[in-house]
PDB file of C-alpha atoms in Angstrom:
ATOM      1  CA  MET A   1      10.855  17.551  14.804  1.00 46.00           C
ATOM      2  CA  ARG A   2      12.359  17.548  11.389  1.00 46.00           C
ATOM      3  CA  SER A   3      10.642  19.696   8.477  1.00 46.00           C
ATOM      4  CA  ALA A   4      10.379  18.223   4.897  1.00 50.00           C
ATOM      5  CA  VAL A   5       9.944  17.848   1.845  1.00 46.00           C
ATOM      6  CA  ASN A   6      13.146  17.860  -0.196  1.00 45.00           C
ATOM      7  CA  THR A   7      11.956  15.180  -2.647  1.00 41.00           C
ATOM      8  CA  PRO A   8      10.899  16.861  -5.797  1.00 40.00           C
ATOM      9  CA  PHE A   9       7.353  15.884  -7.324  1.00 40.00           C
ATOM     10  CA  PRO A  10       7.167  13.883 -10.812  1.00 40.00           C
ATOM     11  CA  VAL A  11       4.769  14.996 -13.112  1.00 37.00           C
ATOM     12  CA  SER A  12       1.388  13.148 -12.850  1.00 41.00           C
ATOM     13  CA  HIS A  13      -2.218  13.518 -13.871  1.00 39.00           C
ATOM     14  CA  GLY A  14      -5.442  14.531 -12.299  1.00 54.00           C
ATOM     15  CA  SER A  15      -5.857  17.943 -10.245  1.00 89.00           C
ATOM     16  CA  ALA A  16      -2.940  20.142  -8.486  1.00 92.00           C
ATOM     17  CA  ALA A  17      -4.583  18.755  -5.072  1.00 93.00           C
ATOM     18  CA  GLN A  18      -4.830  14.912  -6.214  1.00 93.00           C
ATOM     19  CA  ARG A  19      -1.329  14.921  -7.517  1.00 94.00           C
ATOM     20  CA  ILE A  20       0.451  16.231  -4.391  1.00 96.00           C
ATOM     21  CA  GLU A  21      -1.675  14.009  -2.273  1.00 95.00           C
ATOM     22  CA  SER A  22      -0.514  10.857  -4.305  1.00 92.00           C
ATOM     23  CA  GLU A  23       3.003  11.935  -4.220  1.00 94.00           C
ATOM     24  CA  LEU A  24       2.972  12.814  -0.464  1.00 96.00           C
ATOM     25  CA  ARG A  25       1.033   9.304   0.336  1.00 94.00           C
ATOM     26  CA  ARG A  26       3.821   7.727  -1.848  1.00 92.00           C
ATOM     27  CA  LEU A  27       6.614   9.065   0.331  1.00 94.00           C
ATOM     28  CA  ILE A  28       4.802   8.535   3.419  1.00 95.00           C
ATOM     29  CA  VAL A  29       4.635   4.686   2.795  1.00 92.00           C
ATOM     30  CA  ALA A  30       8.021   4.433   1.530  1.00 90.00           C
ATOM     31  CA  LEU A  31       8.960   6.309   4.662  1.00 93.00           C
ATOM     32  CA  GLU A  32      10.856   8.985   2.760  1.00 94.00           C
ATOM     33  CA  LEU A  33       8.547  11.207   4.929  1.00 95.00           C
ATOM     34  CA  PRO A  34       8.978   8.917   8.163  1.00 94.00           C
ATOM     35  CA  PRO A  35       6.533   9.207  11.373  1.00 94.00           C
ATOM     36  CA  GLY A  36       6.997  12.537  12.995  1.00 92.00           C
ATOM     37  CA  VAL A  37       8.313  14.854  10.348  1.00 94.00           C
ATOM     38  CA  ARG A  38       6.609  18.103   9.890  1.00 94.00           C
ATOM     39  CA  LEU A  39       5.229  19.133   6.537  1.00 95.00           C
ATOM     40  CA  SER A  40       5.054  22.572   5.624  1.00 92.00           C
ATOM     41  CA  GLU A  41       2.419  24.123   3.495  1.00 92.00           C
ATOM     42  CA  SER A  42       4.613  26.971   1.922  1.00 92.00           C
ATOM     43  CA  ASP A  43       7.518  24.646   1.037  1.00 94.00           C
ATOM     44  CA  ILE A  44       5.372  21.912  -0.649  1.00 95.00           C
ATOM     45  CA  ALA A  45       3.378  24.702  -2.848  1.00 94.00           C
ATOM     46  CA  GLU A  46       6.718  26.171  -3.709  1.00 93.00           C
ATOM     47  CA  ARG A  47       8.240  23.002  -4.648  1.00 91.00           C
ATOM     48  CA  HIS A  48       5.279  22.066  -6.540  1.00 92.00           C
ATOM     49  CA  GLY A  49       4.654  25.639  -8.327  1.00 92.00           C
ATOM     50  CA  VAL A  50       1.282  25.785  -6.775  1.00 94.00           C
ATOM     51  CA  SER A  51      -0.462  28.294  -4.189  1.00 93.00           C
ATOM     52  CA  ARG A  52      -1.187  26.795  -0.734  1.00 91.00           C
ATOM     53  CA  GLN A  53      -4.719  25.883  -1.428  1.00 94.00           C
ATOM     54  CA  PRO A  54      -3.956  22.828  -3.349  1.00 94.00           C
ATOM     55  CA  VAL A  55      -1.737  21.559  -0.829  1.00 95.00           C
ATOM     56  CA  ARG A  56      -4.086  22.142   2.246  1.00 93.00           C
ATOM     57  CA  GLU A  57      -6.797  20.208   0.175  1.00 95.00           C
ATOM     58  CA  ALA A  58      -4.203  17.473  -0.094  1.00 95.00           C
ATOM     59  CA  LEU A  59      -3.268  17.510   3.408  1.00 96.00           C
ATOM     60  CA  ILE A  60      -6.801  17.239   4.281  1.00 95.00           C
ATOM     61  CA  GLY A  61      -7.151  14.448   2.269  1.00 94.00           C
ATOM     62  CA  LEU A  62      -4.065  12.646   3.710  1.00 95.00           C
ATOM     63  CA  ALA A  63      -5.662  13.648   7.423  1.00 95.00           C
ATOM     64  CA  ARG A  64      -8.847  11.737   6.417  1.00 93.00           C
ATOM     65  CA  THR A  65      -7.342   8.561   5.998  1.00 90.00           C
ATOM     66  CA  ARG A  66      -5.091   9.307   9.376  1.00 92.00           C
ATOM     67  CA  LEU A  67      -1.909   9.444   7.969  1.00 94.00           C
ATOM     68  CA  VAL A  68      -1.165  12.892   8.957  1.00 96.00           C
ATOM     69  CA  GLU A  69      -2.165  14.941  11.700  1.00 95.00           C
ATOM     70  CA  ILE A  70      -3.340  18.771  11.258  1.00 93.00           C
ATOM     71  CA  GLN A  71      -2.382  20.559  14.803  1.00 87.00           C
ATOM     72  CA  PRO A  72      -4.174  23.924  14.783  1.00 82.00           C
ATOM     73  CA  GLN A  73      -1.216  26.546  15.148  1.00 77.00           C
ATOM     74  CA  ARG A  74       1.565  23.856  14.939  1.00 80.00           C
ATOM     75  CA  GLY A  75       1.095  22.457  11.734  1.00 87.00           C
ATOM     76  CA  THR A  76       0.414  19.171  10.044  1.00 95.00           C
ATOM     77  CA  VAL A  77       2.853  16.387  10.994  1.00 96.00           C
ATOM     78  CA  VAL A  78       3.429  12.703   9.627  1.00 96.00           C
ATOM     79  CA  VAL A  79       1.388  10.248  12.221  1.00 95.00           C
ATOM     80  CA  LYS A  80       3.503   7.275  13.713  1.00 95.00           C
ATOM     81  CA  ILE A  81       2.626   3.960  12.660  1.00 94.00           C
ATOM     82  CA  SER A  82      -0.179   2.774  14.701  1.00 92.00           C
ATOM     83  CA  VAL A  83      -0.539  -1.212  15.100  1.00 91.00           C
ATOM     84  CA  ARG A  84      -4.097  -0.910  16.113  1.00 91.00           C
ATOM     85  CA  LYS A  85      -4.876   1.063  12.959  1.00 90.00           C
ATOM     86  CA  MET A  86      -2.759  -1.055  10.962  1.00 91.00           C
ATOM     87  CA  MET A  87      -4.354  -4.530  12.640  1.00 92.00           C
ATOM     88  CA  GLU A  88      -7.969  -2.856  11.517  1.00 92.00           C
ATOM     89  CA  ALA A  89      -7.130  -2.220   7.904  1.00 91.00           C
ATOM     90  CA  ARG A  90      -5.693  -5.609   7.462  1.00 93.00           C
ATOM     91  CA  PHE A  91      -8.931  -6.880   9.162  1.00 94.00           C
ATOM     92  CA  VAL A  92     -11.073  -5.141   6.495  1.00 94.00           C
ATOM     93  CA  ARG A  93      -8.831  -5.797   3.602  1.00 95.00           C
ATOM     94  CA  GLU A  94      -9.062  -9.593   4.462  1.00 96.00           C
ATOM     95  CA  ALA A  95     -12.974  -9.198   4.411  1.00 97.00           C
ATOM     96  CA  ILE A  96     -12.821  -7.672   1.201  1.00 97.00           C
ATOM     97  CA  GLU A  97     -10.452  -9.693  -0.702  1.00 97.00           C
ATOM     98  CA  THR A  98     -11.471 -12.985   0.467  1.00 98.00           C
ATOM     99  CA  ALA A  99     -14.688 -11.798  -0.802  1.00 98.00           C
ATOM    100  CA  VAL A 100     -13.237 -11.046  -4.402  1.00 98.00           C
ATOM    101  CA  VAL A 101     -11.248 -14.281  -4.832  1.00 98.00           C
ATOM    102  CA  ARG A 102     -14.668 -16.136  -3.956  1.00 98.00           C
ATOM    103  CA  ARG A 103     -16.224 -14.175  -6.454  1.00 98.00           C
ATOM    104  CA  ALA A 104     -13.390 -14.875  -8.917  1.00 98.00           C
ATOM    105  CA  CYS A 105     -13.619 -18.408  -8.471  1.00 98.00           C
ATOM    106  CA  SER A 106     -17.220 -18.200 -10.466  1.00 97.00           C
ATOM    107  CA  SER A 107     -15.740 -16.376 -13.466  1.00 96.00           C
ATOM    108  CA  PHE A 108     -12.877 -14.474 -14.200  1.00 98.00           C
ATOM    109  CA  ASP A 109     -11.780 -12.310 -17.014  1.00 97.00           C
ATOM    110  CA  ARG A 110      -9.168 -14.056 -19.538  1.00 96.00           C
ATOM    111  CA  GLN A 111      -7.272 -10.750 -20.043  1.00 97.00           C
ATOM    112  CA  SER A 112      -6.862 -10.164 -16.605  1.00 97.00           C
ATOM    113  CA  ARG A 113      -5.458 -13.386 -16.116  1.00 97.00           C
ATOM    114  CA  GLU A 114      -3.049 -13.024 -18.854  1.00 97.00           C
ATOM    115  CA  ARG A 115      -1.983  -9.823 -17.102  1.00 97.00           C
ATOM    116  CA  ILE A 116      -1.648 -11.561 -13.849  1.00 98.00           C
ATOM    117  CA  ASN A 117       0.480 -14.003 -15.388  1.00 97.00           C
ATOM    118  CA  ASP A 118       2.961 -11.175 -16.781  1.00 98.00           C
ATOM    119  CA  LEU A 119       2.907  -9.373 -13.492  1.00 98.00           C
ATOM    120  CA  LEU A 120       3.791 -12.274 -11.579  1.00 98.00           C
ATOM    121  CA  GLU A 121       6.874 -12.526 -13.665  1.00 98.00           C
ATOM    122  CA  MET A 122       7.797  -8.791 -13.548  1.00 98.00           C
ATOM    123  CA  GLN A 123       7.165  -8.781  -9.651  1.00 97.00           C
ATOM    124  CA  GLU A 124       9.745 -11.941  -9.379  1.00 97.00           C
ATOM    125  CA  GLN A 125      12.437 -10.122 -11.342  1.00 97.00           C
ATOM    126  CA  ALA A 126      11.979  -7.100  -9.287  1.00 96.00           C
ATOM    127  CA  ALA A 127      12.380  -9.377  -6.028  1.00 95.00           C
ATOM    128  CA  ARG A 128      15.447 -11.131  -7.421  1.00 96.00           C
ATOM    129  CA  ARG A 129      17.094  -7.513  -8.256  1.00 95.00           C
ATOM    130  CA  ASP A 130      16.090  -6.330  -4.832  1.00 93.00           C
ATOM    131  CA  ASP A 131      13.983  -3.627  -6.320  1.00 93.00           C
ATOM    132  CA  HIS A 132      11.776  -3.020  -3.288  1.00 88.00           C
ATOM    133  CA  ALA A 133       9.786   0.017  -4.951  1.00 87.00           C
ATOM    134  CA  ALA A 134       8.957  -1.874  -8.135  1.00 93.00           C
ATOM    135  CA  PHE A 135       8.039  -4.899  -5.958  1.00 94.00           C
ATOM    136  CA  GLN A 136       5.503  -3.128  -4.192  1.00 91.00           C
ATOM    137  CA  ARG A 137       4.130  -1.430  -7.300  1.00 93.00           C
ATOM    138  CA  TYR A 138       3.734  -5.105  -9.029  1.00 96.00           C
ATOM    139  CA  ASP A 139       2.132  -6.253  -5.696  1.00 95.00           C
ATOM    140  CA  GLU A 140      -0.508  -3.351  -5.888  1.00 94.00           C
ATOM    141  CA  LEU A 141      -1.088  -3.963  -9.804  1.00 97.00           C
ATOM    142  CA  PHE A 142      -1.666  -7.983  -8.926  1.00 98.00           C
ATOM    143  CA  HIS A 143      -4.457  -7.066  -6.429  1.00 97.00           C
ATOM    144  CA  ILE A 144      -5.694  -4.381  -8.668  1.00 96.00           C
ATOM    145  CA  ALA A 145      -6.072  -6.828 -11.667  1.00 98.00           C
ATOM    146  CA  LEU A 146      -7.746  -9.799  -9.217  1.00 98.00           C
ATOM    147  CA  ALA A 147     -10.585  -6.921  -8.190  1.00 97.00           C
ATOM    148  CA  GLU A 148     -10.815  -6.231 -12.065  1.00 97.00           C
ATOM    149  CA  GLY A 149     -10.684  -9.771 -13.250  1.00 98.00           C
ATOM    150  CA  ALA A 150     -13.695 -10.536 -10.866  1.00 98.00           C
ATOM    151  CA  GLY A 151     -15.539  -7.933 -12.057  1.00 97.00           C
ATOM    152  CA  CYS A 152     -15.536  -5.953  -8.714  1.00 96.00           C
ATOM    153  CA  PRO A 153     -12.901  -2.746  -9.438  1.00 95.00           C
ATOM    154  CA  LEU A 154     -14.614  -1.065  -6.487  1.00 94.00           C
ATOM    155  CA  ALA A 155     -13.680  -3.631  -4.155  1.00 95.00           C
ATOM    156  CA  TRP A 156     -10.045  -2.479  -4.672  1.00 92.00           C
ATOM    157  CA  GLU A 157     -10.926   1.434  -4.217  1.00 89.00           C
ATOM    158  CA  ALA A 158     -12.409   0.479  -1.006  1.00 89.00           C
ATOM    159  CA  VAL A 159      -8.891  -1.323   0.213  1.00 91.00           C
ATOM    160  CA  GLN A 160      -6.776   1.520  -1.375  1.00 85.00           C
ATOM    161  CA  ASP A 161      -7.048   4.260   1.283  1.00 78.00           C
ATOM    162  CA  ILE A 162      -6.923   1.936   4.520  1.00 85.00           C
ATOM    163  CA  LYS A 163      -3.904  -0.214   3.159  1.00 89.00           C
ATOM    164  CA  ALA A 164      -1.399   2.652   3.335  1.00 89.00           C
ATOM    165  CA  HIS A 165      -1.232   1.646   7.449  1.00 88.00           C
ATOM    166  CA  MET A 166      -0.353  -1.799   6.050  1.00 90.00           C
ATOM    167  CA  ASP A 167       2.236  -0.710   3.251  1.00 90.00           C
ATOM    168  CA  ARG A 168       4.458   1.403   5.683  1.00 91.00           C
ATOM    169  CA  VAL A 169       5.022  -1.949   7.853  1.00 90.00           C
ATOM    170  CA  CYS A 170       5.749  -3.890   4.812  1.00 88.00           C
ATOM    171  CA  GLN A 171       8.802  -1.481   3.777  1.00 86.00           C
ATOM    172  CA  LEU A 172      10.140  -2.688   6.976  1.00 88.00           C
ATOM    173  CA  THR A 173       9.436  -6.267   6.932  1.00 84.00           C
ATOM    174  CA  LEU A 174      10.687  -7.125   3.146  1.00 79.00           C
ATOM    175  CA  PRO A 175      14.367  -6.285   3.173  1.00 75.00           C
ATOM    176  CA  GLY A 176      15.705  -8.743   0.554  1.00 82.00           C
ATOM    177  CA  PRO A 177      14.660 -11.056  -2.070  1.00 89.00           C
ATOM    178  CA  GLU A 178      14.442 -14.084   0.870  1.00 90.00           C
ATOM    179  CA  ALA A 179      11.456 -12.058   2.276  1.00 88.00           C
ATOM    180  CA  MET A 180       9.600 -10.925  -1.316  1.00 92.00           C
ATOM    181  CA  LEU A 181      10.086 -14.093  -3.200  1.00 95.00           C
ATOM    182  CA  PRO A 182       7.433 -16.192  -0.807  1.00 94.00           C
ATOM    183  CA  LEU A 183       4.885 -13.673  -1.360  1.00 95.00           C
ATOM    184  CA  ILE A 184       4.955 -14.263  -4.932  1.00 97.00           C
ATOM    185  CA  GLU A 185       4.468 -18.013  -4.575  1.00 97.00           C
ATOM    186  CA  GLN A 186       1.303 -17.037  -2.087  1.00 97.00           C
ATOM    187  CA  HIS A 187      -0.082 -15.035  -5.222  1.00 98.00           C
ATOM    188  CA  ARG A 188       0.316 -17.772  -7.454  1.00 98.00           C
ATOM    189  CA  THR A 189      -1.056 -20.181  -4.807  1.00 98.00           C
ATOM    190  CA  ILE A 190      -4.104 -17.970  -4.984  1.00 98.00           C
ATOM    191  CA  MET A 191      -4.461 -17.729  -8.767  1.00 98.00           C
ATOM    192  CA  SER A 192      -3.997 -21.608  -8.897  1.00 98.00           C
ATOM    193  CA  ALA A 193      -7.242 -22.052  -6.680  1.00 98.00           C
ATOM    194  CA  ILE A 194      -9.235 -19.617  -8.715  1.00 98.00           C
ATOM    195  CA  ASP A 195      -7.881 -21.465 -11.681  1.00 98.00           C
ATOM    196  CA  ALA A 196      -9.317 -24.565 -10.256  1.00 98.00           C
ATOM    197  CA  LYS A 197     -12.445 -22.690  -9.048  1.00 98.00           C
ATOM    198  CA  ASP A 198     -12.107 -23.760  -5.361  1.00 98.00           C
ATOM    199  CA  GLU A 199     -13.741 -20.768  -3.423  1.00 98.00           C
ATOM    200  CA  ASP A 200     -12.618 -22.288   0.071  1.00 98.00           C
ATOM    201  CA  ASN A 201      -8.964 -22.822  -0.804  1.00 98.00           C
ATOM    202  CA  ALA A 202      -8.565 -19.352  -2.753  1.00 98.00           C
ATOM    203  CA  ALA A 203     -10.205 -17.621   0.390  1.00 98.00           C
ATOM    204  CA  GLU A 204      -7.868 -19.403   2.514  1.00 98.00           C
ATOM    205  CA  ALA A 205      -4.936 -18.757   0.314  1.00 98.00           C
ATOM    206  CA  MET A 206      -5.719 -14.994   0.334  1.00 98.00           C
ATOM    207  CA  ARG A 207      -6.134 -15.172   4.338  1.00 97.00           C
ATOM    208  CA  ARG A 208      -2.690 -16.688   4.700  1.00 96.00           C
ATOM    209  CA  HIS A 209      -1.101 -14.104   2.232  1.00 95.00           C
ATOM    210  CA  LEU A 210      -2.673 -11.135   4.276  1.00 94.00           C
ATOM    211  CA  THR A 211      -1.783 -12.531   7.638  1.00 92.00           C
ATOM    212  CA  GLU A 212       2.029 -12.748   6.653  1.00 88.00           C
ATOM    213  CA  ILE A 213       2.519  -9.013   7.961  1.00 86.00           C
ATOM    214  CA  LEU A 214       1.646 -10.143  11.726  1.00 86.00           C
ATOM    215  CA  ARG A 215       4.704 -12.801  11.845  1.00 85.00           C
ATOM    216  CA  ALA A 216       7.291 -10.206  11.411  1.00 84.00           C
ATOM    217  CA  LEU A 217       5.413  -7.413  13.218  1.00 89.00           C
ATOM    218  CA  PRO A 218       6.869  -7.812  16.779  1.00 90.00           C
ATOM    219  CA  GLN A 219      10.416  -8.070  15.654  1.00 89.00           C
ATOM    220  CA  VAL A 220       9.654  -4.938  13.479  1.00 90.00           C
ATOM    221  CA  GLU A 221       8.283  -2.657  16.254  1.00 92.00           C
ATOM    222  CA  ALA A 222      11.174  -3.726  18.665  1.00 93.00           C
ATOM    223  CA  GLU A 223      13.954  -2.769  16.099  1.00 93.00           C
ATOM    224  CA  HIS A 224      12.213   0.502  15.198  1.00 93.00           C
ATOM    225  CA  PRO A 225      10.484   2.081  18.215  1.00 94.00           C
ATOM    226  CA  GLU A 226      10.758   5.439  16.765  1.00 94.00           C
ATOM    227  CA  LEU A 227       8.569   4.832  13.965  1.00 94.00           C
ATOM    228  CA  PHE A 228       5.243   3.239  16.262  1.00 94.00           C
ATOM    229  CA  SER A 229       3.117   4.931  18.460  1.00 90.00           C
ATOM    230  CA  SER A 230       2.817   3.657  21.896  1.00 71.00           C
TER     231      SER A 230
END
């Protein structure tokens, strides 16, 4: 089993533990810290210029969301992708985000609507240049703006911790522009239903959007068995 981390941490805001947890989460989701890799508290602390205490707190936070497993006397390991956890995460996310779009049909903030137009343009540009990281970031910002525009930003906070289990699979299911561009059209379909104040169509469009990941899952699991738990 390999040990890591070799990727430098960028400067960000918040406590040391929050910064480290956020960056480790990003690396795990991006599969730069793949399933099975062992995380060294001392290596991370040295690389980040902190004591081991905030690193320990960061790892506890990641263990709480089941992205790492803290093994007594053996250290901390990035967990393998669990199809069961991913399916549970998708189920919870669908319940929350279909409720968000229904609420959005009743009232939606104008500035958030304008921001979403800009985000979708930038997401399309990222897809066409095959920039997966930027595409994923704009995807997240779209869903954040959707919740904020509907007046329920806490809904996104509820989704954020569980979505990492879906995001790791997304890293494997969006290999190029041909896979990314249809998702942007799905975003536009959701917004068209919201603009029309059509709750049922908005909820169905969101449901279809969040089901997309299931179509490629069997092939991805077959191609990368080492990343998935049995």
